[in-house]
Coordinates of C-alpha atoms in Angstrom, one line a residue:
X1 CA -28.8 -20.7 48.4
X2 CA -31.3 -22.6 46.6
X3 CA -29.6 -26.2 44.9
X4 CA -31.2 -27.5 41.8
X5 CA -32.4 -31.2 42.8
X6 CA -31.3 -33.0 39.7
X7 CA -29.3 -35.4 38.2
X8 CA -29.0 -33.6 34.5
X9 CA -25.7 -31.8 34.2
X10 CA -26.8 -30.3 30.9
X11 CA -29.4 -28.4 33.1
X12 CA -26.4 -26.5 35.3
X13 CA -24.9 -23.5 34.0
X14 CA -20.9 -24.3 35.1
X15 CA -19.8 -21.0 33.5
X16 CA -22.3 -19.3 35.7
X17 CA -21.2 -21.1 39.3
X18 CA -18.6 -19.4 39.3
X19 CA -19.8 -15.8 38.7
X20 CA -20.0 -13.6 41.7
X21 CA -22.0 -11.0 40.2
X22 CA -24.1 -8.7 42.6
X23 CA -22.2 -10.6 45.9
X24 CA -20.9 -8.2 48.7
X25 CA -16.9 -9.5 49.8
X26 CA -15.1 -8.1 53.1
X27 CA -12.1 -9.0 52.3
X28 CA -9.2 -8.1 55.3
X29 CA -6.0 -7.4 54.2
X30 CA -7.0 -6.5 51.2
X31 CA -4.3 -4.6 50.4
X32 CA -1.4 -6.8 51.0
X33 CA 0.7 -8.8 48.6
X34 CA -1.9 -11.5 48.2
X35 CA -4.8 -9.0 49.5
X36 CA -4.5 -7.2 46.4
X37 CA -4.7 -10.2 43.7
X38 CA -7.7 -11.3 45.6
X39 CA -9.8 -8.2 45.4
X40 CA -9.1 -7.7 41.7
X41 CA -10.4 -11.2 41.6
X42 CA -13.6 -11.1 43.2
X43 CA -14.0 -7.5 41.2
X44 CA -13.0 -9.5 37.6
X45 CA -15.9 -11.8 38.7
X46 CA -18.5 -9.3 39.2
X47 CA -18.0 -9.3 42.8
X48 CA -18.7 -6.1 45.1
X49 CA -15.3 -5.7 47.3
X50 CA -15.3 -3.9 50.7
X51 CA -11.0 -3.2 51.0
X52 CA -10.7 -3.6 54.9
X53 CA -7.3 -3.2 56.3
X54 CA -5.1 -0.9 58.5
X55 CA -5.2 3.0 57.7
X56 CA -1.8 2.8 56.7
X57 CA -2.2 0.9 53.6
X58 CA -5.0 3.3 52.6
X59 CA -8.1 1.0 51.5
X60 CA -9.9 3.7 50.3
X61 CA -7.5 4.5 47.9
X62 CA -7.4 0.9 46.7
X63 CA -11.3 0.7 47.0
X64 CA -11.3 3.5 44.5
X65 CA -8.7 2.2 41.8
X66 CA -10.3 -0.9 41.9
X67 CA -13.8 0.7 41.5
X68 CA -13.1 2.5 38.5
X69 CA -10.9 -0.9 36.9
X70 CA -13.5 -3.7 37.3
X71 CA -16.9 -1.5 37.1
X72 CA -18.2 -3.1 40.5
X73 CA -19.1 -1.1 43.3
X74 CA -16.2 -1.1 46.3
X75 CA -15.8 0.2 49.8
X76 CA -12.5 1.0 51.2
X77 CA -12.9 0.7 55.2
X78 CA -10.3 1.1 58.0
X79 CA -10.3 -1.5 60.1
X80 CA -7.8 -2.9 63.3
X81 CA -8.9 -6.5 63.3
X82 CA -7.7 -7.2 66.7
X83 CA -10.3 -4.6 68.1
X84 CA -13.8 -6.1 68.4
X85 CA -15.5 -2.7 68.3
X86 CA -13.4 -2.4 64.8
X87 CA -14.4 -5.1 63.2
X88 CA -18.5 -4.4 64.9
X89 CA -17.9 -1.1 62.8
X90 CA -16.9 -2.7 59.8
X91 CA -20.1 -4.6 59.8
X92 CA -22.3 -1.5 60.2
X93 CA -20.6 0.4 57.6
X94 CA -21.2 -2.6 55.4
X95 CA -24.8 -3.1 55.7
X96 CA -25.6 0.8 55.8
X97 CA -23.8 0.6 52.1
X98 CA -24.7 -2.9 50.4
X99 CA -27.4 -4.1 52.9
X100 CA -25.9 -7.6 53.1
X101 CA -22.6 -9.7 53.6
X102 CA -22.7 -12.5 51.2
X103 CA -18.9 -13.4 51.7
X104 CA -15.9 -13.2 53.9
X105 CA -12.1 -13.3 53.7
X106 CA -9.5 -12.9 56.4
X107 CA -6.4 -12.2 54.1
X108 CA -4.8 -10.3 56.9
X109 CA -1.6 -11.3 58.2
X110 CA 1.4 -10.0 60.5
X111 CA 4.8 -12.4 60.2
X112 CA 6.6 -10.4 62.2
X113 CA 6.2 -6.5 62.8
X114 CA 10.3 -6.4 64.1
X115 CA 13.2 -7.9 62.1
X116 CA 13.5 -12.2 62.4
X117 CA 14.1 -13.3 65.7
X118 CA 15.5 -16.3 66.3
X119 CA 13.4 -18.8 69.1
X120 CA 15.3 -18.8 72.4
X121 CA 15.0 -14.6 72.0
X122 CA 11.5 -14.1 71.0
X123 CA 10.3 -11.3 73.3
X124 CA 6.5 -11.8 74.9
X125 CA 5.8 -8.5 73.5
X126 CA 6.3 -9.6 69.9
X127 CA 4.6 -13.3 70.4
X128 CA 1.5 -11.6 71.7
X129 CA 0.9 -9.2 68.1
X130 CA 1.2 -11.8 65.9
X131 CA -1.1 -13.8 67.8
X132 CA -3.0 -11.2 68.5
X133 CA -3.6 -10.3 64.7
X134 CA -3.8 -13.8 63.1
X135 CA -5.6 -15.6 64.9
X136 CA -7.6 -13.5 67.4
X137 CA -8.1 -11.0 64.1
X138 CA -9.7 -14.0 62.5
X139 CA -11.8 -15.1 65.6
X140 CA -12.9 -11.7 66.0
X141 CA -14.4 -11.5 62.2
X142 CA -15.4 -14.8 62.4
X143 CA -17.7 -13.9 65.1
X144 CA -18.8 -10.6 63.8
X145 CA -19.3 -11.3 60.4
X146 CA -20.3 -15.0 60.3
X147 CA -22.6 -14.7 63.3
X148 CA -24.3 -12.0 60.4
X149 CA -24.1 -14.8 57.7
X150 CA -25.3 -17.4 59.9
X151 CA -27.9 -15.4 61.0
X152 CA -29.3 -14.7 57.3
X153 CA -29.1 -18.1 56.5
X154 CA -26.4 -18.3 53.8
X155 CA -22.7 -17.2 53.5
X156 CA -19.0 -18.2 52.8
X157 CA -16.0 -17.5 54.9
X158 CA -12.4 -18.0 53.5
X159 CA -9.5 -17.9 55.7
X160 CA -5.3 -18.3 55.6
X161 CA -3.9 -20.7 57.4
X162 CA -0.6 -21.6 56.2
X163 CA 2.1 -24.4 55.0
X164 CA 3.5 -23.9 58.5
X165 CA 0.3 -25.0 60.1
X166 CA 0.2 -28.7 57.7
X167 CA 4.2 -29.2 58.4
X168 CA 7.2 -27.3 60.0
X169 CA 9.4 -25.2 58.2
X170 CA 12.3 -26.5 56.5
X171 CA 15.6 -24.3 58.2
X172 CA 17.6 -25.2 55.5
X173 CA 15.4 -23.1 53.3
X174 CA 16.8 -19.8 55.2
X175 CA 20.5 -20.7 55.6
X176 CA 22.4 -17.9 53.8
X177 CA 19.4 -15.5 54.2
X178 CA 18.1 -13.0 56.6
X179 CA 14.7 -14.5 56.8
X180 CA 13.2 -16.7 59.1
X181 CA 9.6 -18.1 60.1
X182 CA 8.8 -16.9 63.5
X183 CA 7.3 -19.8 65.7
X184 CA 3.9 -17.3 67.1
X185 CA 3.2 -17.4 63.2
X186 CA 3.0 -21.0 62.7
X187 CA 1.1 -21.3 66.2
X188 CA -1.4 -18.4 64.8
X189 CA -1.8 -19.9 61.4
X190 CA -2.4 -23.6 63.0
X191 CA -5.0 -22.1 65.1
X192 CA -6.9 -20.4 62.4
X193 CA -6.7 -23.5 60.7
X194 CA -8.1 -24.9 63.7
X195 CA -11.0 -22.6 64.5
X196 CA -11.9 -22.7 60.5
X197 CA -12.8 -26.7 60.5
X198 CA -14.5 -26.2 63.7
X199 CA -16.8 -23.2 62.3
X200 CA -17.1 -25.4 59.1
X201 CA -19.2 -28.2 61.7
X202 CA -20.3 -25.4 63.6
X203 CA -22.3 -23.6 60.9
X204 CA -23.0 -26.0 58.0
X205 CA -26.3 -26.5 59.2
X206 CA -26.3 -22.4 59.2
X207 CA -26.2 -22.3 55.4
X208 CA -22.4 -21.0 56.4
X209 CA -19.7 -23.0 54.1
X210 CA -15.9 -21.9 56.1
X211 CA -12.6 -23.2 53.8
X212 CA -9.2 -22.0 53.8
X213 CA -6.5 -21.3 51.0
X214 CA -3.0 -22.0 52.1
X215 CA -0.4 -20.6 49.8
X216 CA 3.2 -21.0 49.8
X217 CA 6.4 -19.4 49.0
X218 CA 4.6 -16.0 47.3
X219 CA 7.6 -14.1 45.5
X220 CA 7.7 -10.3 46.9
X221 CA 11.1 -9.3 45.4
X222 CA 12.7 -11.8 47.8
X223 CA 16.7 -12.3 48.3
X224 CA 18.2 -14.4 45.7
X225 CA 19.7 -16.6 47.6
X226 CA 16.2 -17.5 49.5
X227 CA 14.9 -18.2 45.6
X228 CA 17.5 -20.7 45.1
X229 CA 17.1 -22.6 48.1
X230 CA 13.4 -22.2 47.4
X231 CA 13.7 -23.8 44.4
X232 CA 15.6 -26.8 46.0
X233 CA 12.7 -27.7 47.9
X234 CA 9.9 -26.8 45.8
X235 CA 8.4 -29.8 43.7
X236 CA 7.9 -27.0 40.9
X237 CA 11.2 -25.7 41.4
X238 CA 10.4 -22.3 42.1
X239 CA 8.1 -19.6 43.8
X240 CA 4.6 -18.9 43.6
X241 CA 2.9 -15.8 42.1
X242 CA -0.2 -13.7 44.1
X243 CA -2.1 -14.2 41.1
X244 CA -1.6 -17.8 41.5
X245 CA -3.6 -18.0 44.5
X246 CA -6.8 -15.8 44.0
X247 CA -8.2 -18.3 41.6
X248 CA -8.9 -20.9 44.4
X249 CA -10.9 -17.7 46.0
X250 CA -13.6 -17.5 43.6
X251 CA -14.1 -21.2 43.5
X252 CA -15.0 -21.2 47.5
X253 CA -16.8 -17.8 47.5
X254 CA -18.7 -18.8 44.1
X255 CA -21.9 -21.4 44.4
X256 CA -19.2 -23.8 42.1
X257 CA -18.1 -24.9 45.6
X258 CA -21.6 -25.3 46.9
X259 CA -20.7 -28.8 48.4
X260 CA -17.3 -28.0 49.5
X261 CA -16.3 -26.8 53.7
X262 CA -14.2 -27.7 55.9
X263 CA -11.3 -28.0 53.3
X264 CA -8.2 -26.1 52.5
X265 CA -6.8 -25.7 49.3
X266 CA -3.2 -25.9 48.9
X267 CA -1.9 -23.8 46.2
X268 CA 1.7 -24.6 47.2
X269 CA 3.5 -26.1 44.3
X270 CA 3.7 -29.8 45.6
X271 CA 5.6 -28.4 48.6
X272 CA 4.0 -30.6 51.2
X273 CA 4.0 -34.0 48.5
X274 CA 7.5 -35.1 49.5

């Protein structure tokens, strides 16, 4: 990306930094909770979205709706992000479409795939999938798709750590509740946040800019009880929306955070102020 060498702000176009008009966005998990408000997002701004998550959700599906909504081309691709040869796929299937990858985001997540289990009975078995889909999900598309990026000179990667990789989880915010936070997801989501700063160092030289987004508390019809004692703890006194979040998206896959890596954006209502 070519930067205008100049000191005269009437010059810049700010409306236009942040227009992603014509860009091609992988975006994993794209049909989850916050998934979902991202790719409508990146479509809003102009942005061509490739859906990429598990056949289940049906991307394609998605890919479609969201097509015929924003007016941007989209590509709705089945992908397991844990398998290499998955994510090599989704590459291909990218390039024989658009012909480039101008942006990546690793929205995909897995909490837990069983009910809550408490510490002392966490089951080896269990551990290893979250682990497996966080964090060596993200590695794996980080490697795929960034080495691509990297490779062509220019790029930006977004990935999710989360408010359990800056600080712990408060128990008290679960008492009364059958949720929990499993300990392999805050030792996936510290790792991606991890990996991410050292890719940032890695591949700023690359033309490669790597940030995060961590959200917090993102209502999904949650027990009533677990809003309450959300609200206890929350600065704002209450939960976060998945529309909420996307904004901070288009600001690090848009050229209005041309300067910015290596960071991660808290949309998390003041939760970690106090």
């Amino acid at each position: 990306m070519s930067i205008l060498r100049t000191t005269d702000a009437s010059k810049i176009d700010f409306k236009e930094k942040f227009s992603l008009k014509d860009k091609v966005i992988i975006i994993s998990g794209a049909c989850g909770l916050i998934g979902r408000a991202f790719s409508e997002a990146v479509a809003q701004f102009g942005g061509n979205v490739i859906v990429a998550d598990i056949p289940s959700s049906q991307p394609k599906k998605f890919a479609e709706e969201l097509q015929k909504r924003n007016n941007v081309k989209c590509l709705g691709v089945e992908v397991e992000v844990e398998k290499k040869s998955s994510v090599i796929n989704l590459k291909y299937v990218v390039l024989e479409s658009f012909g480039k990858i101008d942006g990546l985001v690793a929205a995909h997540q897995n909490k837990s795939h069983l009910k809550f289990e408490p510490f002392e009975n966490v089951c080896e078995e269990n551990w290893d999938k979250v682990i497996e889909v966080n964090l060596k999900g993200t590695f794996l598309l980080c490697q795929v798709i960034g080495s691509y990026m990297a490779e062509q000179g220019s790029g930006s990667i977004v990935t999710m750590p989360s408010t359990y990789s800056v600080v712990a989880p408060n128990q008290n915010l679960y008492e009364g509740t059958s949720l929990g936070c499993p300990a392999a997801y805050s030792a996936s989501k510290g790792g991606i946040d991890a990996l991410s700063r050292y890719l940032a160092s890695y591949w700023a030289k690359k033309g490669v800019r790597v940030n995060m987004i961590t959200p917090h508390g993102v209502w999904n019809n949650h027990e009533e009880q677990f809003e309450n004692n959300f609200a206890k703890f929350s600065p704002m006194q209450r939960m976060s929306y998945n529309h909420e979040v996307a904004p901070a998206l288009i600001y690090l896959l848009s050229d209005a955070s041309s300067y910015v890596t290596g960071n991660n954006i808290l949309v998390e209502g003041g939760w970690t102020v106090w």
